[in-house]
Short mmCIF file of C-alpha atoms and ligand atoms in Angstrom, two decimals:
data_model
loop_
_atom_site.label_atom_id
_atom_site.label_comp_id
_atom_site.label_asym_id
_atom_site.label_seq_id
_atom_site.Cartn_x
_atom_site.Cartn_y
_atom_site.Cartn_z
CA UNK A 1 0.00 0.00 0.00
CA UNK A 2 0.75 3.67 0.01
CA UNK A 3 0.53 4.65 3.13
CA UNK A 4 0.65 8.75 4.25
CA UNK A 5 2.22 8.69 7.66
CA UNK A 6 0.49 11.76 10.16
CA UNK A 7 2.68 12.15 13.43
CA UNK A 8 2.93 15.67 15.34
CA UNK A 9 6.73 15.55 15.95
CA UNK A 10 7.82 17.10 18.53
CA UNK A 11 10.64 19.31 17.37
CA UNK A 12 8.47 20.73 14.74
CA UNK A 13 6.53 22.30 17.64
CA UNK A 14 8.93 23.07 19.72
CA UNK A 15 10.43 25.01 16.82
CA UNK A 16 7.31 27.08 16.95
CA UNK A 17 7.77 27.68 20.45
CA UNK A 18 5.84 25.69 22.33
CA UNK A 19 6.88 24.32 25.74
CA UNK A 20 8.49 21.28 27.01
CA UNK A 21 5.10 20.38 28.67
CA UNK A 22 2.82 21.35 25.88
CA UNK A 23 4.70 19.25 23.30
CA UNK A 24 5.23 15.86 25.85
CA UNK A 25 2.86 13.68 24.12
CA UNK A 26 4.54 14.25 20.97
CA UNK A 27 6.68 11.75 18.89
CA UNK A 28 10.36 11.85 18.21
CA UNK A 29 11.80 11.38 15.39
CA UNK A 30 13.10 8.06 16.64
CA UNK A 31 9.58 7.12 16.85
CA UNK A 32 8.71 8.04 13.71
CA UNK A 33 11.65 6.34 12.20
CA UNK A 34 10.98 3.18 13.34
CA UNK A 35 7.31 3.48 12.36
CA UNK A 36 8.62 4.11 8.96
CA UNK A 37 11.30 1.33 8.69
CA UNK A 38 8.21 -1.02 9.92
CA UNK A 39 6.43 0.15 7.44
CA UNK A 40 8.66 -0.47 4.73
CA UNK A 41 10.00 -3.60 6.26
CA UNK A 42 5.92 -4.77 5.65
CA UNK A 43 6.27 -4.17 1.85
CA UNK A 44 4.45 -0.60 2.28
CA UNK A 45 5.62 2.59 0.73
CA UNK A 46 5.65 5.67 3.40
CA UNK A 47 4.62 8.71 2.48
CA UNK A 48 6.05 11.16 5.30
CA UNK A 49 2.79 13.54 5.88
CA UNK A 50 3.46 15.10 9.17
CA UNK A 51 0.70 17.54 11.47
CA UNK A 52 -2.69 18.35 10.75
CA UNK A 53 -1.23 21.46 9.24
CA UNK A 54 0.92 19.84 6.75
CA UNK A 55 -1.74 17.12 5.75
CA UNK A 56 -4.23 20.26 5.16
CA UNK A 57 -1.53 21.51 2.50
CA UNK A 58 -1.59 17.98 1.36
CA UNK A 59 -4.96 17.35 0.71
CA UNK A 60 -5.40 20.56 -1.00
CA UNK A 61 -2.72 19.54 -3.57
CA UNK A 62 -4.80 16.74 -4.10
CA UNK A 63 -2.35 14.08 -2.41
CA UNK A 64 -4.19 10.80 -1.56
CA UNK A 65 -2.91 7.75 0.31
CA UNK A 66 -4.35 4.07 0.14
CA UNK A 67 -4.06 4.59 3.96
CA UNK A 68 -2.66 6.70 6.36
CA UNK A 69 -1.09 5.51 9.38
CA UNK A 70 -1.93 8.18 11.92
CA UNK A 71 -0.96 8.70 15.26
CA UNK A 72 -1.20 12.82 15.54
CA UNK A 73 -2.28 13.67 19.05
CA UNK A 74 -3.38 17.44 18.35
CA UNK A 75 -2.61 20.92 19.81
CA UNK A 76 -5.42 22.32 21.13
CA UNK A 77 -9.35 21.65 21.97
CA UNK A 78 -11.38 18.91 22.91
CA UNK A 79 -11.43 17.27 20.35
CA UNK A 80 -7.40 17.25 19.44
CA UNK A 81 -6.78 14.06 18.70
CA UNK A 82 -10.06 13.76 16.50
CA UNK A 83 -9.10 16.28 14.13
CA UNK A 84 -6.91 14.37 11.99
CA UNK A 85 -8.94 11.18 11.56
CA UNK A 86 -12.46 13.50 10.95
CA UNK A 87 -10.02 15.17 8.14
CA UNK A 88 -9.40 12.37 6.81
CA UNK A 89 -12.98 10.63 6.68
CA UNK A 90 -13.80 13.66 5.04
CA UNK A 91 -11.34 12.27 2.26
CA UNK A 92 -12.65 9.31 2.75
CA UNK A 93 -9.15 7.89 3.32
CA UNK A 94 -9.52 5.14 5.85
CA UNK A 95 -6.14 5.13 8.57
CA UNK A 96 -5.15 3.54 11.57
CA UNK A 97 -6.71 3.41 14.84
CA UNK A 98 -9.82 4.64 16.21
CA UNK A 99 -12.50 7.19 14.88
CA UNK A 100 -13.03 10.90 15.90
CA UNK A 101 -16.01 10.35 18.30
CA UNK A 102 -13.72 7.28 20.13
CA UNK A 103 -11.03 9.78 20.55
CA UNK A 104 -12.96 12.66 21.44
CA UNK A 105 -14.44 10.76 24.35
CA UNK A 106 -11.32 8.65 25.66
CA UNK A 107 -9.50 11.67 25.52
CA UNK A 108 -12.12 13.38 28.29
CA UNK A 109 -11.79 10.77 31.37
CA UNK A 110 -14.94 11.33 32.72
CA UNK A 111 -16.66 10.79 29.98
CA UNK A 112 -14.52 7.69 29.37
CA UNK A 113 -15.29 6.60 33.07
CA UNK A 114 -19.18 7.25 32.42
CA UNK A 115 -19.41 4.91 29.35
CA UNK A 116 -17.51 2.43 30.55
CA UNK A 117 -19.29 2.40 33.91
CA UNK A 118 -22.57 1.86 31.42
CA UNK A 119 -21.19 -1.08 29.89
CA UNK A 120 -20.42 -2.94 33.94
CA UNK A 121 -16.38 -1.91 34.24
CA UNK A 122 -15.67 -0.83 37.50
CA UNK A 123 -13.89 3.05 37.56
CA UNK A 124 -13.50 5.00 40.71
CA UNK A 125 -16.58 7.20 41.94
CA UNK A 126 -15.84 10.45 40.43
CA UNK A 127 -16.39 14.16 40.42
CA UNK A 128 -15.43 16.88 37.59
CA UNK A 129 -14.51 20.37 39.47
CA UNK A 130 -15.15 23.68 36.75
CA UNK A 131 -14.14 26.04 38.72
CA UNK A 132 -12.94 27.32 42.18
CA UNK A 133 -16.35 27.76 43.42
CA UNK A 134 -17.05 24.14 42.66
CA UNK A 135 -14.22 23.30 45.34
CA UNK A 136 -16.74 24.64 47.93
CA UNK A 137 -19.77 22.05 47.27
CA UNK A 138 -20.99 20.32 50.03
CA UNK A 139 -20.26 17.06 48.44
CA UNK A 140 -16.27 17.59 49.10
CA UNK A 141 -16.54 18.64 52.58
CA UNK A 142 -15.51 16.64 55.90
CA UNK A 143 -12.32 14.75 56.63
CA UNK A 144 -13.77 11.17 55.99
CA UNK A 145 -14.02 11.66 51.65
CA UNK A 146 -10.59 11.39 51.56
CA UNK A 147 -8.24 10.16 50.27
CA UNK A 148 -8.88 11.42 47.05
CA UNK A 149 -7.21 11.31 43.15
CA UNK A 150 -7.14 14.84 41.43
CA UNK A 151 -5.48 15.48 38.10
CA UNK A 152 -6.24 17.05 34.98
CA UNK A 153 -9.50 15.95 33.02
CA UNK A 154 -8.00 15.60 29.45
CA UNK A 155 -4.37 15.48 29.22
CA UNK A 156 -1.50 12.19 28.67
CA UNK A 157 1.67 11.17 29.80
CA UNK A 158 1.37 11.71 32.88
CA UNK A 159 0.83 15.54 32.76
CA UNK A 160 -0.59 17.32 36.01
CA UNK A 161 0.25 13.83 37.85
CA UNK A 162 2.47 14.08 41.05
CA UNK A 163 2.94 12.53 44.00
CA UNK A 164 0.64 16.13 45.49
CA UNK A 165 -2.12 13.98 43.13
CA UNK A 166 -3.04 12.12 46.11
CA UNK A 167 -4.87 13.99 48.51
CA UNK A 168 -5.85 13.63 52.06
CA UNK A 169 -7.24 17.10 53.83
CA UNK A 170 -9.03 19.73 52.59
CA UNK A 171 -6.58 22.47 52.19
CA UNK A 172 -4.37 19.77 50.39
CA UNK A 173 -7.35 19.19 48.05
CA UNK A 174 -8.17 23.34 47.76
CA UNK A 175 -4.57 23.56 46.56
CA UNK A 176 -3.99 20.39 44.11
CA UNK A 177 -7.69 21.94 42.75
CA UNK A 178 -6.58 25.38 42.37
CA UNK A 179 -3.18 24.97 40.71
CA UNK A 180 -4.52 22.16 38.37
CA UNK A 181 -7.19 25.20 36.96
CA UNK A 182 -4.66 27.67 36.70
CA UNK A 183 -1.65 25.68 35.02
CA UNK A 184 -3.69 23.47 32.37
CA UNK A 185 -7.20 25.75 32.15
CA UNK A 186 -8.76 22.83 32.08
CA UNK A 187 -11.43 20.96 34.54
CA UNK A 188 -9.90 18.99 37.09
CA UNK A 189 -10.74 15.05 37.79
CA UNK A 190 -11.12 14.00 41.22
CA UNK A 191 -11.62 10.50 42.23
CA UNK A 192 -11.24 8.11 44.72
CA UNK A 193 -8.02 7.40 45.23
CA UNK A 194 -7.25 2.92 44.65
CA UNK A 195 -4.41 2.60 46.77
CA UNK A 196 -3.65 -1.01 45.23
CA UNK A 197 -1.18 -2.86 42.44
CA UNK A 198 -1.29 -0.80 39.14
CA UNK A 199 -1.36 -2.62 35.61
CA UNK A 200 -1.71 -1.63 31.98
CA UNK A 201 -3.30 -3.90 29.66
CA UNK A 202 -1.96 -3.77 25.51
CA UNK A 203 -5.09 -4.59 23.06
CA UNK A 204 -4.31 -5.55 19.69
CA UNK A 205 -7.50 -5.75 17.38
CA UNK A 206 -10.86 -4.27 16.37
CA UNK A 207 -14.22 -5.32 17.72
CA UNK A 208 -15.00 -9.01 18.34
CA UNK A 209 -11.39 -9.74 16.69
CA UNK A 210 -9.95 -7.43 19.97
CA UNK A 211 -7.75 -9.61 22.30
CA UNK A 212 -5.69 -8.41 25.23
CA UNK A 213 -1.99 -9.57 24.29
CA UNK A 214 -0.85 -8.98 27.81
CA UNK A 215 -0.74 -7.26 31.04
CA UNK A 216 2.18 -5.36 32.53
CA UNK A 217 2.62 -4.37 36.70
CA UNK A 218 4.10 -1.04 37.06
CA UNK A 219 6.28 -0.99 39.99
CA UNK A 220 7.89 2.06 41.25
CA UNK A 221 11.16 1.86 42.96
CA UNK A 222 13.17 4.33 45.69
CA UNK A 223 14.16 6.62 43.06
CA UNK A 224 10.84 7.25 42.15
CA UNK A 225 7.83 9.72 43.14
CA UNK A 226 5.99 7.19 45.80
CA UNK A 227 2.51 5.95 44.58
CA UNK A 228 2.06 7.48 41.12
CA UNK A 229 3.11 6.69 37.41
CA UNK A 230 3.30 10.19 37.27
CA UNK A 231 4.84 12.77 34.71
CA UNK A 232 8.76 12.83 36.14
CA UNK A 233 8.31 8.82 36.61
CA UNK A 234 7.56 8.25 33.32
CA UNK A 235 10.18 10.72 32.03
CA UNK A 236 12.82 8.64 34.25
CA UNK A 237 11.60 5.58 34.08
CA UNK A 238 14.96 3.60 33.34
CA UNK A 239 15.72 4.12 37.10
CA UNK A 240 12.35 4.39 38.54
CA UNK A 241 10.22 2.06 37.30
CA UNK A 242 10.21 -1.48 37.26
CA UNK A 243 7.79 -3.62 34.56
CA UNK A 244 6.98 -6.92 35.04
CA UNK A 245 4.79 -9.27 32.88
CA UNK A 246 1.73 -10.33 34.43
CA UNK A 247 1.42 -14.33 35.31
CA UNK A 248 -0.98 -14.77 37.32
CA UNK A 249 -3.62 -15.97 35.38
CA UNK A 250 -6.50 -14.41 38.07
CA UNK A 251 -4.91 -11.20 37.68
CA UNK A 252 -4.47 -11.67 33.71
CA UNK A 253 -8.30 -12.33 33.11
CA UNK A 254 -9.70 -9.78 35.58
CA UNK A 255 -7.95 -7.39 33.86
CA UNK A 256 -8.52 -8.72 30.40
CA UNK A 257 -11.58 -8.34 30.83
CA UNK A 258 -12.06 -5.00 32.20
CA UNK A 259 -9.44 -3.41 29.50
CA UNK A 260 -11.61 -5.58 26.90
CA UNK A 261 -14.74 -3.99 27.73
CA UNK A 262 -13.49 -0.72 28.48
CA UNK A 263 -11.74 -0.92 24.72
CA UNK A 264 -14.99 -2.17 22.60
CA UNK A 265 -17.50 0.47 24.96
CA UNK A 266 -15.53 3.12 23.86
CA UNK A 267 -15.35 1.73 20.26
CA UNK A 268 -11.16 1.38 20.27
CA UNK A 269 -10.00 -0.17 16.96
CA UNK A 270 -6.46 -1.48 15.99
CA UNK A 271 -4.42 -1.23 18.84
CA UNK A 272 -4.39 0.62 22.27
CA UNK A 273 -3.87 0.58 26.50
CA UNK A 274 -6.02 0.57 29.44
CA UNK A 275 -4.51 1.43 32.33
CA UNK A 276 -5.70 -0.24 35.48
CA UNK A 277 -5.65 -0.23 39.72
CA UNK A 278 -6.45 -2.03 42.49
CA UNK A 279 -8.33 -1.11 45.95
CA UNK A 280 -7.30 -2.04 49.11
CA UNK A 281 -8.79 -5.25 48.69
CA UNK A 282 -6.89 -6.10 45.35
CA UNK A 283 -10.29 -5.42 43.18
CA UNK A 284 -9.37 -3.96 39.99
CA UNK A 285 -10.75 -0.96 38.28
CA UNK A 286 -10.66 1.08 35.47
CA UNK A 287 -8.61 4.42 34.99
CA UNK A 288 -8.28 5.33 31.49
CA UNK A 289 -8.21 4.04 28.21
CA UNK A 290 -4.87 5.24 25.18
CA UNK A 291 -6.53 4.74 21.96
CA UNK A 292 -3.13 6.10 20.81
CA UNK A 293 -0.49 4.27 22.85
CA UNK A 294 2.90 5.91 22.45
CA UNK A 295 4.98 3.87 20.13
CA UNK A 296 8.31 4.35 20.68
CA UNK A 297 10.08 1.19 20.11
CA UNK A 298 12.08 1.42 23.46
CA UNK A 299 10.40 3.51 26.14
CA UNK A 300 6.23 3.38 25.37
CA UNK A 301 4.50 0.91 27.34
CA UNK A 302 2.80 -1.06 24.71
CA UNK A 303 6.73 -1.49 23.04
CA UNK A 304 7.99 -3.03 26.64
CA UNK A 305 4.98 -5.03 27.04
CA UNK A 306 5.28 -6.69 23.31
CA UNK A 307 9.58 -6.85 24.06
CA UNK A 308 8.37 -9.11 27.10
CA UNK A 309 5.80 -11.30 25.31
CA UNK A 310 7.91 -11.59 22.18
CA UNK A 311 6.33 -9.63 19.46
CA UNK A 312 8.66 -7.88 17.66
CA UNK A 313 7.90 -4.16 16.46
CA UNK A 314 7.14 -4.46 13.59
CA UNK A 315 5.17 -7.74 13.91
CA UNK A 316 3.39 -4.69 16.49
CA UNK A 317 2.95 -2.44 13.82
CA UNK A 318 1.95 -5.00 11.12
CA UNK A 319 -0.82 -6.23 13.02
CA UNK A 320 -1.93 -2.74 14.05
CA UNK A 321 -2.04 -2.10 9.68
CA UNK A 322 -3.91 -5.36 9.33
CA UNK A 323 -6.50 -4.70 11.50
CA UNK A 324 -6.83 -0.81 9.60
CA UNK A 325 -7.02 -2.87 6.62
CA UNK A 326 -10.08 -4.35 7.17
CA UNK A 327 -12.19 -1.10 6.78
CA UNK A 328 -10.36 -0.42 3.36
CA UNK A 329 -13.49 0.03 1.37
CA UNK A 330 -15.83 0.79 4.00
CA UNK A 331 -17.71 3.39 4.73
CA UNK A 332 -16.66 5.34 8.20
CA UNK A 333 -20.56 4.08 9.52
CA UNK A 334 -19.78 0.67 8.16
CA UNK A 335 -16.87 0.63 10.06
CA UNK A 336 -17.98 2.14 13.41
CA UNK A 337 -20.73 -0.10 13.27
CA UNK A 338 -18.45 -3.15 13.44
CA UNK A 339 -16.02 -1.21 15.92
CA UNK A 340 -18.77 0.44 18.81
CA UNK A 341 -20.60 -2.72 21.16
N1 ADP B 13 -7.90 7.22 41.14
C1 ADP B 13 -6.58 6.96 41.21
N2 ADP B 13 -6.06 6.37 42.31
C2 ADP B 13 -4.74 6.11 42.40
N3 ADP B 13 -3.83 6.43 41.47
C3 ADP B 13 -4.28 7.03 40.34
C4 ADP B 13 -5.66 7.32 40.14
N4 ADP B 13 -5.80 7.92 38.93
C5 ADP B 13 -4.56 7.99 38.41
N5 ADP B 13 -3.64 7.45 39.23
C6 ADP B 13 -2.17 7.38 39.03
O1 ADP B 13 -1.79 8.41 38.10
C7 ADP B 13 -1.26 7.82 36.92
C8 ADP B 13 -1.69 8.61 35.70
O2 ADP B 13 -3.10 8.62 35.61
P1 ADP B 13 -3.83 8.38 34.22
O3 ADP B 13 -5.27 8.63 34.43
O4 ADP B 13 -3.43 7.07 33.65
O5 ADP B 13 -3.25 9.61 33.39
P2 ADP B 13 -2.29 9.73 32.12
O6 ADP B 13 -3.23 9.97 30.98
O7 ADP B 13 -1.44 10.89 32.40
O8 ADP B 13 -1.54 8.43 31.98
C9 ADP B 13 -1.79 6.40 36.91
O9 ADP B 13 -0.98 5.59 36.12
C10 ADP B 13 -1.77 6.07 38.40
O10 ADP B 13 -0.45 5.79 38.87
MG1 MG B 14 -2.30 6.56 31.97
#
C-alpha cells in the first residue's frame, strides 16, 4: 500500500515555540523512524505527511494515500486528537486506529469513566470540578471523603500527575484543585483514590477480533515519586520504574476483561492501553483508556509489554495495519458499526 504517515513531531513544535510540557505527548523522530522502517520492512511505501497542518496543505494539492497511518495527538481543543482522523474521513481515506467520536471521548476521562461504567467496568466514583467555586460544594466537605485522586480531566503522559495527586485534607485538596485550573485551564478530575497494584493492559484488534496480548505491573522503585506513574516517573523511568509481565492468570483475566470492555465500549480499533488499579482489597478498576499508545520502540508501554511477550515491532505495527485494513473500502458508519458494542 501507500501509506501517508500523520505524526505531530515534537521538534516541529517546539520550533514554533511551544513548551516542554505542551509538546510531551509528541513523537520523536526516533519514533517516527521506526514506524517508517516497519512500514517499509511490511512491503508498504511511506509517504512522510506530518501535522494536521501539513496534511491540510496535502490534501489541498490533491495528495491521496491508500491509507494513512496516523498517530497525531493534536494541539489544542477537545477534540485534538479527532481532528486528523475526521479530516481524513472527510477524504474518505480510511487510517489507523480509532475514529473521531472514540477519541474525542477517551480523551475526556470522565466521559470515558461514564461509558464504561454503562457497559459494567468498574472506575472509581468520580467528580469533575469547573471552577474554584465548585471546590466549595458540600459534596467535598468533611475529613472522611478522603483520600482522594485529582489530576487534569483531558491530558496524557502523565501531565498534572504528582505525587501532590493524592490527597488527604481539605486544604491539600483546595490547593492540588486550584493549581490544576490555573496551570492546564482545564477541569480537574477527582476521584477516589485505589491505593492497590497498578497494571496496563496492551489490546491488539478491532471489535470481536480485539484480544488483550498482555498485562504489565508497574512498579515504582526508591528513586521514584511514591505511589504514582506520574509525569517525572515516566520521564525517568529507566531508574524508577520497574515492569513486570503479568502471570498470574487471576490477575491476567480480571484485567482482560475489564481493559476488553473498556476498549470495545468506547469503540477502540487497531491497537491501544487501558490502564488499570487495584483497591485495598486487590479489586481492579478502570482508569483510562490510550486509543493512541505511544509507540516508541524502546520507552512506550505497549513497546515493553510486546519486548516481554515476544512480538517484535514491527510484527506490532503490522498487526496494528492489518487490523486498519479491514475497513479499506468501507464506509466510516460501516466501520464504526463493526467497531462500537
Ligand atoms: N484514582 C486513582 N487512584 C490512584 N492512582 C491514580 C488514580 N488515577 C490515576 N492514578 C495514578 O496516576 C497515573 C496517571 O493517571 P492516568 O489517568 O493514567 O493519566 P495519564 O493519561 O497521564 O496516563 C496512573 O498511572 C496512576 O499511577
Ligand atoms: Mg495513563
Amino acid at each position: 500500500m501507500n501509506i501517508g504517515f500523520t505524526y505531530d513531531l515534537r521538534r516541529d513544535y517546539t520550533a514554533m515555540g511551544f513548551s516542554d510540557e505542551e509538546t510531551a505527548e509528541f513523537d520523536s523522530d526516533v519514533t517516527i523512524d521506526a514506524i517508517e522502517a516497519a512500514l517499509q520492512g511490511l512491503g508498504h511505501e511511506v509517504s512522510r505527511i506530518g501535522n494536521i497542518y501539513e496534511l491540510t496543505r496535502r490534501l489541498a494539492a490533491g495528495d491521496r494515500w491508500d491509507m494513512a497511518f496516523n498517530i497525531c495527538e493534536g494541539l489544542y481543543g477537545t477534540a485534538r486528537e479527532s481532528q486528523v482522523p475526521a479530516l481524513l474521513d472527510a477524504y474518505r481515506i480510511p487510517y489507523t486506529f480509532s475514529g473521531p467520536l472514540t477519541l474525542a471521548v477517551s480523551l475526556d476521562k470522565a466521559i470515558a469513566k461514564k461509558l464504561v461504567m454503562q457497559a459494567g467496568v468498574p472506575t472509581p466514583e468520580f467528580s469533575v470540578i469547573h471552577s474554584l467555586d465548585d471546590i466549595g460544594h458540600q459534596k467535598f466537605q468533611g475529613e472522611n471523603i478522603f483520600p482522594l485522586f485529582v489530576k487534569p480531566l483531558t491530558e496524557g503522559t502523565g501531565k498534572g500527575i504528582s505525587a501532590d495527586s493524592i490527597v488527604w485534607d481539605p486544604d491539600a485538596f483546595r490547593k492540588q484543585c486550584t493549581d490544576l485550573l490555573a496551570r492546564f485551564g482545564q477541569p480537574v478530575l477527582v476521584e477516589k483514590y485505589l491505593p492497590g497494584r497498578e497494571f496496563t493492559a496492551g489490546i491488539i484488534g478491532t471489535g470481536k477480533n480485539a484480544e488483550c496480548i498482555g498485562v504489565l505491573e508497574i512498579t515504582l522503585n526508591k528513586e521514584a515519586e511514591p505511589e504514582v506513574y506520574s509525569y517525572l516517573n515516566k520521564e525517568f523511568y529507566e531508574e524508577r520504574v520497574v515492569y513486570s509481565l503479568v502471570e498470574d492468570k487471576k490477575i491476567i483475566s480480571e484485567a482482560a476483561d475489564i481493559a476488553l470492555r473498556a476498549y470495545r465500549a468506547l469503540g477502540c480499533r487497531d491497537a491501544g492501553r487501558a490502564d488499570l488499579k487495584a483497591d485495598a482489597q486487590g479489586k481492579l478498576s478502570f482508569l483510562e483508556i490510550n486509543p493512541l499508545a505511544g509507540l516508541h520502540p524502546v520507552r512506550s508501554d505497549l513497546s515493553i509489554l510486546c519486548g516481554k511477550i515476544g512480538v517484535p515491532y514491527t510484527q506490532l505495527i503490522s498487526r496494528i495495519v492489518d487490523s486498519a485494513s479491514q475497513r479499506v473500502g468501507e464506509t466510516s458508519d460501516q466501520a464504526h458499526a463493526k467497531t462500537a458494542m
